[in-house]
């Protein structure tokens, strides 16, 4: 009899896992506490950065490179581009310092033979006039990279999952875990219905510790603000002159996107954020819009007064070291955790399914060692941002 898997969570981790397990012959049921795409899910947004630039981190760089190849294949399969290879422009306010994220990424990728275009203020004035060249001194453009329309990707993956025979149930609220003979046997929902399986994959993103409280010392939810601006002439805010960008991201966290088809330019900050409970109301702190606009005044002056089309508090499922958790829970046999995205997992959606399925089946995968079950040790989440 084919083994049965219960996947909790219809975001990037959950859908990728369900599709891969199904392709390996598992009977798969996927539940989400809300609709898929869920409006509050991290995977649900207009865009996410897809890149391979990760400093000198060989594993994330390799995962990024393989993901890029597969994003291109997905575009072909879908017959439309939900991944836009507009390039990734990484700039910094001074020379690219030794040891900086910018310098490390540049030298590591160039060392691997990737073709990068270094940039100076003159290049910005000529090719990327939206940038304040007085303030941005050096950096590079990686033509391999861009952005994915994340919410639409989630919709596509759900359709694919249904087509592949994954049983997808939405708006199923958690009740309690089903434990039998010391083993996790599934979940009883808030209505009392039982969902049983041989393995339960918890892919609940920032909500993970609300249902797995014993992970509270290693995983937590962090609130991050996002703003969407509507410039008068969106054409001036598209690639090639305005690709996906990062502005001193290693020290300030600022990054953003070209205008999408609706003419909206998204700006976000990969900073330390605020620790929150995932189920609490999402409130944009006072002064955030002002903080974003003062950054824009310094860096993209022509965007600073554009009306805000929307804003959102999105949650990272942070881990203590910034790396994902993809492993069996040794204290709860029958439970597999796929979480701890730490604000940087969406780009890897094309490889996440394989990682989770190899982990579930105990197949060797050299990339899994980093994501294995571990205790909280050493530095806090904040210092992990540099590689995130
Ligand atoms: C502001 C922001 C910007 C980001 N930018 C980038 C980027 O540019 N590039 C990048 O690669 N990554 C980025 N990320 C990270 C990326 O969004 C996440 O890594 C990824 O989306 C996480 O996917 P997930 O499936 O773990 O979580 P989610 O997408 O949050 O999905 C979790 C799902 O679980 C469901 N759920 C919760 N509890 C239950 C339950 N009890 N039962 C059933 N279902 C449940 C939820 O409804 C939700 O649908 C960003 C994240 C944020 C917040």
GROMACS .gro file of C-alpha atoms and ligand atoms in nm:
model
  441
    1UNK     CA    1   0.000   0.000   0.000
    2UNK     CA    2   0.136   0.348  -0.091
    3UNK     CA    3   0.238   0.549   0.212
    4UNK     CA    4   0.027   0.850   0.295
    5UNK     CA    5   0.157   1.198   0.366
    6UNK     CA    6  -0.035   1.484   0.528
    7UNK     CA    7   0.110   1.826   0.441
    8UNK     CA    8   0.004   2.119   0.658
    9UNK     CA    9   0.050   2.451   0.479
   10UNK     CA   10  -0.018   2.565   0.121
   11UNK     CA   11   0.275   2.802   0.076
   12UNK     CA   12   0.600   2.746  -0.114
   13UNK     CA   13   0.729   2.475   0.123
   14UNK     CA   14   0.398   2.288   0.147
   15UNK     CA   15   0.308   2.288  -0.222
   16UNK     CA   16   0.660   2.201  -0.340
   17UNK     CA   17   0.672   1.912  -0.089
   18UNK     CA   18   0.327   1.782  -0.182
   19UNK     CA   19   0.409   1.785  -0.555
   20UNK     CA   20   0.740   1.604  -0.512
   21UNK     CA   21   0.604   1.339  -0.270
   22UNK     CA   22   0.311   1.281  -0.507
   23UNK     CA   23   0.551   1.238  -0.801
   24UNK     CA   24   0.727   0.967  -0.595
   25UNK     CA   25   0.402   0.776  -0.548
   26UNK     CA   26   0.292   0.897  -0.205
   27UNK     CA   27  -0.079   0.950  -0.141
   28UNK     CA   28  -0.077   1.318  -0.046
   29UNK     CA   29  -0.333   1.532   0.133
   30UNK     CA   30  -0.256   1.903   0.174
   31UNK     CA   31  -0.446   2.119   0.419
   32UNK     CA   32  -0.433   2.494   0.467
   33UNK     CA   33  -0.595   2.684   0.752
   34UNK     CA   34  -0.716   2.940   0.498
   35UNK     CA   35  -0.743   2.981   0.123
   36UNK     CA   36  -0.446   2.903  -0.108
   37UNK     CA   37  -0.280   3.144  -0.176
   38UNK     CA   38  -0.346   3.263   0.178
   39UNK     CA   39  -0.354   3.647   0.199
   40UNK     CA   40  -0.129   3.644   0.507
   41UNK     CA   41   0.116   3.380   0.383
   42UNK     CA   42   0.473   3.491   0.317
   43UNK     CA   43   0.459   3.326  -0.027
   44UNK     CA   44   0.161   3.540  -0.126
   45UNK     CA   45   0.288   3.871  -0.265
   46UNK     CA   46   0.336   4.035  -0.603
   47UNK     CA   47   0.707   3.953  -0.620
   48UNK     CA   48   1.006   3.783  -0.459
   49UNK     CA   49   1.373   3.815  -0.550
   50UNK     CA   50   1.527   3.514  -0.726
   51UNK     CA   51   1.908   3.524  -0.714
   52UNK     CA   52   2.221   3.315  -0.666
   53UNK     CA   53   2.425   3.598  -0.507
   54UNK     CA   54   2.499   3.474  -0.153
   55UNK     CA   55   2.842   3.602  -0.061
   56UNK     CA   56   3.090   3.314  -0.039
   57UNK     CA   57   2.819   3.066   0.060
   58UNK     CA   58   2.879   2.781  -0.186
   59UNK     CA   59   2.565   2.586  -0.095
   60UNK     CA   60   2.310   2.867  -0.128
   61UNK     CA   61   2.487   2.981  -0.446
   62UNK     CA   62   2.456   2.630  -0.593
   63UNK     CA   63   2.093   2.602  -0.478
   64UNK     CA   64   2.030   2.941  -0.637
   65UNK     CA   65   2.190   2.839  -0.966
   66UNK     CA   66   1.986   2.517  -0.990
   67UNK     CA   67   1.669   2.708  -0.892
   68UNK     CA   68   1.732   2.962  -1.170
   69UNK     CA   69   1.751   2.683  -1.427
   70UNK     CA   70   1.431   2.534  -1.299
   71UNK     CA   71   1.246   2.870  -1.288
   72UNK     CA   72   1.325   2.903  -1.658
   73UNK     CA   73   1.186   2.550  -1.719
   74UNK     CA   74   0.873   2.633  -1.519
   75UNK     CA   75   0.816   2.940  -1.737
   76UNK     CA   76   0.823   2.711  -2.041
   77UNK     CA   77   0.594   2.457  -1.880
   78UNK     CA   78   0.351   2.733  -1.778
   79UNK     CA   79   0.365   2.897  -2.120
   80UNK     CA   80   0.405   3.235  -1.947
   81UNK     CA   81   0.680   3.407  -1.752
   82UNK     CA   82   0.602   3.416  -1.385
   83UNK     CA   83   0.977   3.435  -1.328
   84UNK     CA   84   1.125   3.747  -1.489
   85UNK     CA   85   1.498   3.729  -1.558
   86UNK     CA   86   1.548   4.106  -1.537
   87UNK     CA   87   1.888   4.076  -1.366
   88UNK     CA   88   1.993   4.173  -1.012
   89UNK     CA   89   2.172   4.503  -0.954
   90UNK     CA   90   2.361   4.519  -0.625
   91UNK     CA   91   2.494   4.865  -0.535
   92UNK     CA   92   2.674   5.006  -0.237
   93UNK     CA   93   2.740   5.358  -0.113
   94UNK     CA   94   3.121   5.319  -0.126
   95UNK     CA   95   3.382   5.094  -0.283
   96UNK     CA   96   3.285   4.725  -0.250
   97UNK     CA   97   3.464   4.659   0.080
   98UNK     CA   98   3.663   4.341   0.144
   99UNK     CA   99   3.438   4.110   0.341
  100UNK     CA  100   3.120   4.291   0.237
  101UNK     CA  101   2.824   4.099   0.097
  102UNK     CA  102   2.867   4.281  -0.232
  103UNK     CA  103   3.241   4.211  -0.267
  104UNK     CA  104   3.214   3.850  -0.151
  105UNK     CA  105   2.925   3.775  -0.388
  106UNK     CA  106   3.098   3.944  -0.679
  107UNK     CA  107   3.433   3.772  -0.630
  108UNK     CA  108   3.281   3.431  -0.554
  109UNK     CA  109   3.057   3.433  -0.864
  110UNK     CA  110   3.328   3.577  -1.089
  111UNK     CA  111   3.558   3.308  -0.953
  112UNK     CA  112   3.305   3.049  -1.071
  113UNK     CA  113   3.311   3.201  -1.419
  114UNK     CA  114   2.980   3.387  -1.405
  115UNK     CA  115   2.973   3.701  -1.619
  116UNK     CA  116   2.898   4.010  -1.410
  117UNK     CA  117   2.893   4.379  -1.509
  118UNK     CA  118   3.062   4.602  -1.255
  119UNK     CA  119   2.896   4.941  -1.212
  120UNK     CA  120   3.018   5.287  -1.116
  121UNK     CA  121   2.835   5.621  -1.089
  122UNK     CA  122   2.891   5.693  -1.458
  123UNK     CA  123   2.728   5.362  -1.551
  124UNK     CA  124   2.433   5.447  -1.326
  125UNK     CA  125   2.386   5.787  -1.486
  126UNK     CA  126   2.397   5.636  -1.835
  127UNK     CA  127   2.212   5.307  -1.789
  128UNK     CA  128   2.017   5.330  -1.461
  129UNK     CA  129   1.914   5.695  -1.432
  130UNK     CA  130   1.659   5.631  -1.159
  131UNK     CA  131   1.945   5.576  -0.915
  132UNK     CA  132   2.101   5.871  -0.731
  133UNK     CA  133   2.455   5.823  -0.868
  134UNK     CA  134   2.587   6.077  -0.618
  135UNK     CA  135   2.508   5.835  -0.341
  136UNK     CA  136   2.569   5.496  -0.498
  137UNK     CA  137   2.932   5.442  -0.571
  138UNK     CA  138   2.996   5.088  -0.688
  139UNK     CA  139   2.844   4.747  -0.740
  140UNK     CA  140   2.760   4.502  -1.012
  141UNK     CA  141   2.477   4.365  -1.224
  142UNK     CA  142   2.422   3.991  -1.234
  143UNK     CA  143   2.219   3.920  -1.549
  144UNK     CA  144   2.130   3.579  -1.405
  145UNK     CA  145   1.855   3.657  -1.157
  146UNK     CA  146   1.534   3.853  -1.128
  147UNK     CA  147   1.195   3.815  -0.963
  148UNK     CA  148   0.900   3.580  -0.944
  149UNK     CA  149   0.531   3.672  -0.920
  150UNK     CA  150   0.505   3.471  -0.599
  151UNK     CA  151   0.131   3.475  -0.543
  152UNK     CA  152   0.064   3.365  -0.900
  153UNK     CA  153   0.329   3.094  -0.868
  154UNK     CA  154   0.149   2.958  -0.560
  155UNK     CA  155  -0.176   2.951  -0.760
  156UNK     CA  156   0.000   2.761  -1.041
  157UNK     CA  157   0.154   2.509  -0.802
  158UNK     CA  158  -0.185   2.448  -0.642
  159UNK     CA  159  -0.336   2.378  -0.986
  160UNK     CA  160  -0.047   2.141  -1.063
  161UNK     CA  161  -0.094   1.965  -0.729
  162UNK     CA  162  -0.464   1.911  -0.795
  163UNK     CA  163  -0.386   1.780  -1.143
  164UNK     CA  164  -0.126   1.542  -0.996
  165UNK     CA  165  -0.384   1.395  -0.760
  166UNK     CA  166  -0.293   1.577  -0.439
  167UNK     CA  167  -0.606   1.615  -0.225
  168UNK     CA  168  -0.613   1.984  -0.137
  169UNK     CA  169  -0.841   2.110   0.141
  170UNK     CA  170  -0.863   2.476   0.230
  171UNK     CA  171  -0.994   2.651   0.544
  172UNK     CA  172  -0.924   2.348   0.766
  173UNK     CA  173  -0.842   2.486   1.110
  174UNK     CA  174  -0.601   2.305   1.337
  175UNK     CA  175  -0.741   2.132   1.644
  176UNK     CA  176  -0.482   1.901   1.796
  177UNK     CA  177  -0.215   1.651   1.700
  178UNK     CA  178  -0.310   1.285   1.672
  179UNK     CA  179  -0.057   1.079   1.870
  180UNK     CA  180  -0.073   0.697   1.870
  181UNK     CA  181   0.173   0.464   2.040
  182UNK     CA  182   0.413   0.757   2.080
  183UNK     CA  183   0.395   0.838   1.711
  184UNK     CA  184   0.246   1.136   1.525
  185UNK     CA  185  -0.047   0.991   1.329
  186UNK     CA  186  -0.185   1.313   1.185
  187UNK     CA  187  -0.414   1.596   1.298
  188UNK     CA  188  -0.764   1.640   1.436
  189UNK     CA  189  -0.911   1.963   1.302
  190UNK     CA  190  -1.113   2.221   1.494
  191UNK     CA  191  -1.429   2.050   1.371
  192UNK     CA  192  -1.317   1.716   1.516
  193UNK     CA  193  -1.239   1.547   1.184
  194UNK     CA  194  -0.925   1.330   1.183
  195UNK     CA  195  -0.664   1.351   0.908
  196UNK     CA  196  -0.437   1.049   0.933
  197UNK     CA  197  -0.110   0.974   0.758
  198UNK     CA  198   0.215   0.782   0.785
  199UNK     CA  199   0.406   1.111   0.788
  200UNK     CA  200   0.289   1.464   0.871
  201UNK     CA  201   0.487   1.744   0.706
  202UNK     CA  202   0.453   2.069   0.902
  203UNK     CA  203   0.506   2.349   0.646
  204UNK     CA  204   0.321   2.621   0.832
  205UNK     CA  205   0.573   2.903   0.782
  206UNK     CA  206   0.563   3.173   1.051
  207UNK     CA  207   0.276   2.987   1.226
  208UNK     CA  208   0.499   2.685   1.298
  209UNK     CA  209   0.564   2.748   1.666
  210UNK     CA  210   0.194   2.817   1.731
  211UNK     CA  211   0.142   2.443   1.675
  212UNK     CA  212   0.493   2.315   1.755
  213UNK     CA  213   0.569   2.522   2.067
  214UNK     CA  214   0.870   2.306   2.155
  215UNK     CA  215   1.051   2.478   1.867
  216UNK     CA  216   1.001   2.821   2.022
  217UNK     CA  217   1.369   2.855   2.113
  218UNK     CA  218   1.477   2.797   1.752
  219UNK     CA  219   1.198   2.940   1.537
  220UNK     CA  220   0.989   3.257   1.565
  221UNK     CA  221   0.784   3.495   1.353
  222UNK     CA  222   0.930   3.833   1.256
  223UNK     CA  223   0.723   4.115   1.106
  224UNK     CA  224   0.863   4.293   0.800
  225UNK     CA  225   0.709   4.598   0.627
  226UNK     CA  226   0.655   4.613   0.251
  227UNK     CA  227   0.537   4.910   0.044
  228UNK     CA  228   0.405   4.920  -0.313
  229UNK     CA  229   0.443   5.255  -0.490
  230UNK     CA  230   0.271   5.369  -0.810
  231UNK     CA  231   0.500   5.598  -1.013
  232UNK     CA  232   0.345   5.817  -1.281
  233UNK     CA  233   0.550   5.656  -1.561
  234UNK     CA  234   0.595   5.286  -1.472
  235UNK     CA  235   0.783   5.230  -1.799
  236UNK     CA  236   1.079   5.423  -1.658
  237UNK     CA  237   1.091   5.177  -1.366
  238UNK     CA  238   1.137   4.857  -1.564
  239UNK     CA  239   1.437   4.655  -1.677
  240UNK     CA  240   1.686   4.695  -1.830
  241UNK     CA  241   1.725   5.039  -1.671
  242UNK     CA  242   1.557   4.938  -1.347
  243UNK     CA  243   1.610   4.567  -1.266
  244UNK     CA  244   1.571   4.400  -0.926
  245UNK     CA  245   1.800   4.588  -0.691
  246UNK     CA  246   1.972   4.593  -0.357
  247UNK     CA  247   2.116   4.910  -0.199
  248UNK     CA  248   2.377   4.837   0.069
  249UNK     CA  249   2.160   4.538   0.158
  250UNK     CA  250   2.433   4.384   0.379
  251UNK     CA  251   2.421   4.684   0.615
  252UNK     CA  252   2.084   4.854   0.553
  253UNK     CA  253   1.859   4.575   0.421
  254UNK     CA  254   1.704   4.782   0.138
  255UNK     CA  255   1.597   4.603  -0.179
  256UNK     CA  256   1.321   4.617  -0.435
  257UNK     CA  257   1.174   4.542  -0.772
  258UNK     CA  258   1.099   4.686  -1.114
  259UNK     CA  259   0.742   4.796  -1.186
  260UNK     CA  260   0.517   4.497  -1.246
  261UNK     CA  261   0.246   4.468  -1.512
  262UNK     CA  262   0.014   4.679  -1.293
  263UNK     CA  263   0.274   4.955  -1.277
  264UNK     CA  264   0.355   4.897  -0.908
  265UNK     CA  265   0.709   4.921  -0.769
  266UNK     CA  266   0.764   4.716  -0.452
  267UNK     CA  267   1.021   4.825  -0.193
  268UNK     CA  268   1.113   4.619   0.114
  269UNK     CA  269   1.374   4.596   0.386
  270UNK     CA  270   1.560   4.279   0.488
  271UNK     CA  271   1.622   4.407   0.838
  272UNK     CA  272   1.594   4.261   1.187
  273UNK     CA  273   1.215   4.321   1.193
  274UNK     CA  274   0.988   4.281   1.500
  275UNK     CA  275   0.915   3.955   1.678
  276UNK     CA  276   0.542   3.881   1.674
  277UNK     CA  277   0.291   3.596   1.698
  278UNK     CA  278   0.180   3.492   1.350
  279UNK     CA  279  -0.187   3.484   1.451
  280UNK     CA  280  -0.192   3.839   1.592
  281UNK     CA  281  -0.329   4.129   1.387
  282UNK     CA  282  -0.087   4.275   1.134
  283UNK     CA  283  -0.036   4.645   1.206
  284UNK     CA  284   0.200   4.875   1.013
  285UNK     CA  285   0.401   5.062   1.275
  286UNK     CA  286   0.372   5.440   1.285
  287UNK     CA  287   0.647   5.611   1.081
  288UNK     CA  288   0.731   5.318   0.853
  289UNK     CA  289   0.610   5.491   0.539
  290UNK     CA  290   0.820   5.793   0.636
  291UNK     CA  291   1.125   5.569   0.680
  292UNK     CA  292   1.073   5.420   0.334
  293UNK     CA  293   1.026   5.760   0.174
  294UNK     CA  294   1.341   5.905   0.329
  295UNK     CA  295   1.535   5.609   0.189
  296UNK     CA  296   1.377   5.674  -0.152
  297UNK     CA  297   1.461   6.044  -0.136
  298UNK     CA  298   1.829   5.951  -0.090
  299UNK     CA  299   1.843   5.670  -0.347
  300UNK     CA  300   1.554   5.697  -0.598
  301UNK     CA  301   1.443   6.060  -0.569
  302UNK     CA  302   1.186   6.034  -0.851
  303UNK     CA  303   0.995   5.765  -0.660
  304UNK     CA  304   0.994   5.934  -0.318
  305UNK     CA  305   0.664   6.119  -0.362
  306UNK     CA  306   0.482   5.850  -0.563
  307UNK     CA  307   0.151   5.743  -0.407
  308UNK     CA  308   0.160   5.421  -0.205
  309UNK     CA  309  -0.064   5.171  -0.383
  310UNK     CA  310  -0.052   4.927  -0.092
  311UNK     CA  311   0.147   4.823   0.215
  312UNK     CA  312   0.174   4.497   0.397
  313UNK     CA  313   0.325   4.337   0.704
  314UNK     CA  314   0.469   4.006   0.592
  315UNK     CA  315   0.621   3.754   0.831
  316UNK     CA  316   0.953   3.572   0.819
  317UNK     CA  317   0.955   3.232   0.981
  318UNK     CA  318   1.292   3.304   1.135
  319UNK     CA  319   1.534   3.041   1.262
  320UNK     CA  320   1.805   3.120   1.517
  321UNK     CA  321   2.083   3.084   1.255
  322UNK     CA  322   1.900   3.196   0.941
  323UNK     CA  323   1.899   2.846   0.788
  324UNK     CA  324   1.589   2.637   0.712
  325UNK     CA  325   1.467   2.344   0.920
  326UNK     CA  326   1.404   2.044   0.693
  327UNK     CA  327   1.410   1.726   0.897
  328UNK     CA  328   1.225   1.466   1.103
  329UNK     CA  329   1.148   1.577   1.459
  330UNK     CA  330   1.347   1.329   1.669
  331UNK     CA  331   1.115   1.381   1.967
  332UNK     CA  332   0.799   1.320   1.760
  333UNK     CA  333   0.837   1.028   1.519
  334UNK     CA  334   0.596   1.067   1.227
  335UNK     CA  335   0.641   1.447   1.222
  336UNK     CA  336   0.860   1.617   0.960
  337UNK     CA  337   0.931   1.990   0.983
  338UNK     CA  338   0.983   2.209   0.672
  339UNK     CA  339   1.009   2.567   0.803
  340UNK     CA  340   1.249   2.837   0.922
  341UNK     CA  341   1.251   3.019   0.587
  342UNK     CA  342   1.418   3.323   0.754
  343UNK     CA  343   1.301   3.548   0.474
  344UNK     CA  344   1.489   3.384   0.190
  345UNK     CA  345   1.330   3.054   0.084
  346UNK     CA  346   1.090   3.147  -0.196
  347UNK     CA  347   1.363   3.169  -0.460
  348UNK     CA  348   1.443   2.803  -0.390
  349UNK     CA  349   1.086   2.678  -0.443
  350UNK     CA  350   1.198   2.469  -0.746
  351UNK     CA  351   1.437   2.267  -0.525
  352UNK     CA  352   1.250   2.268  -0.189
  353UNK     CA  353   1.026   1.973  -0.282
  354UNK     CA  354   1.323   1.746  -0.348
  355UNK     CA  355   1.493   1.848  -0.025
  356UNK     CA  356   1.182   1.771   0.179
  357UNK     CA  357   1.104   1.442  -0.001
  358UNK     CA  358   1.465   1.321   0.030
  359UNK     CA  359   1.451   1.409   0.398
  360UNK     CA  360   1.119   1.231   0.449
  361UNK     CA  361   1.245   0.918   0.270
  362UNK     CA  362   1.590   0.932   0.430
  363UNK     CA  363   1.762   0.957   0.093
  364UNK     CA  364   2.116   1.101   0.086
  365UNK     CA  365   2.119   1.470  -0.017
  366UNK     CA  366   2.433   1.673   0.060
  367UNK     CA  367   2.231   1.992   0.095
  368UNK     CA  368   2.024   1.855   0.381
  369UNK     CA  369   2.303   1.855   0.640
  370UNK     CA  370   2.270   2.231   0.689
  371UNK     CA  371   1.895   2.204   0.749
  372UNK     CA  372   1.912   1.905   0.984
  373UNK     CA  373   1.752   1.907   1.330
  374UNK     CA  374   1.966   2.119   1.564
  375UNK     CA  375   1.958   2.296   1.895
  376UNK     CA  376   1.968   2.674   1.928
  377UNK     CA  377   2.328   2.784   1.969
  378UNK     CA  378   2.550   3.090   1.906
  379UNK     CA  379   2.436   3.408   1.735
  380UNK     CA  380   2.081   3.545   1.708
  381UNK     CA  381   1.867   3.571   1.395
  382UNK     CA  382   1.966   3.930   1.326
  383UNK     CA  383   2.327   3.853   1.246
  384UNK     CA  384   2.212   3.587   1.000
  385UNK     CA  385   2.063   3.843   0.766
  386UNK     CA  386   2.382   3.900   0.575
  387UNK     CA  387   2.357   3.562   0.401
  388UNK     CA  388   1.975   3.565   0.384
  389LIG     C1  389   0.856   4.080   0.345
  389LIG     C2  390   0.910   3.951   0.289
  389LIG     C3  391   0.988   3.956   0.177
  389LIG     C4  392   1.044   3.839   0.126
  389LIG     N1  393   1.121   3.847   0.013
  389LIG     C5  394   1.176   3.734  -0.036
  389LIG     C6  395   1.253   3.738  -0.155
  389LIG     O1  396   1.267   3.845  -0.215
  389LIG     N2  397   1.308   3.622  -0.201
  389LIG     C7  398   1.291   3.503  -0.136
  389LIG     O2  399   1.346   3.403  -0.180
  389LIG     N3  400   1.216   3.494  -0.022
  389LIG     C8  401   1.161   3.607   0.027
  389LIG     N4  402   1.084   3.600   0.140
  389LIG     C9  403   1.070   3.472   0.209
  389LIG    C10  404   0.963   3.386   0.146
  389LIG     O3  405   0.844   3.459   0.131
  389LIG    C11  406   0.944   3.266   0.235
  389LIG     O4  407   1.068   3.205   0.255
  389LIG    C12  408   0.846   3.162   0.180
  389LIG     O5  409   0.739   3.222   0.118
  389LIG    C13  410   0.804   3.073   0.295
  389LIG     O6  411   0.711   2.979   0.249
  389LIG     P1  412   0.635   2.887   0.353
  389LIG     O7  413   0.561   2.787   0.272
  389LIG     O8  414   0.728   2.838   0.457
  389LIG     O9  415   0.536   2.986   0.433
  389LIG     P2  416   0.402   3.058   0.387
  389LIG    O10  417   0.407   3.101   0.249
  389LIG    O11  418   0.374   3.159   0.490
  389LIG    O12  419   0.291   2.941   0.395
  389LIG    C14  420   0.252   2.885   0.517
  389LIG    C15  421   0.109   2.837   0.499
  389LIG    O13  422   0.075   2.759   0.614
  389LIG    C16  423  -0.062   2.782   0.642
  389LIG     N5  424  -0.087   2.741   0.780
  389LIG    C17  425  -0.050   2.802   0.894
  389LIG     N6  426  -0.092   2.733   1.000
  389LIG    C18  427  -0.156   2.624   0.951
  389LIG    C19  428  -0.221   2.511   1.011
  389LIG     N7  429  -0.228   2.497   1.143
  389LIG     N8  430  -0.274   2.418   0.929
  389LIG    C20  431  -0.268   2.430   0.794
  389LIG     N9  432  -0.208   2.535   0.731
  389LIG    C21  433  -0.152   2.629   0.809
  389LIG    C22  434  -0.081   2.930   0.615
  389LIG    O14  435  -0.215   2.961   0.594
  389LIG    C23  436   0.007   2.950   0.490
  389LIG    O15  437  -0.068   2.936   0.372
  389LIG    C24  438   1.023   3.714   0.191
  389LIG    C25  439   0.938   3.708   0.302
  389LIG    C26  440   0.881   3.825   0.352
  389LIG    C27  441   0.796   3.816   0.474
   0.00000   0.00000   0.00000
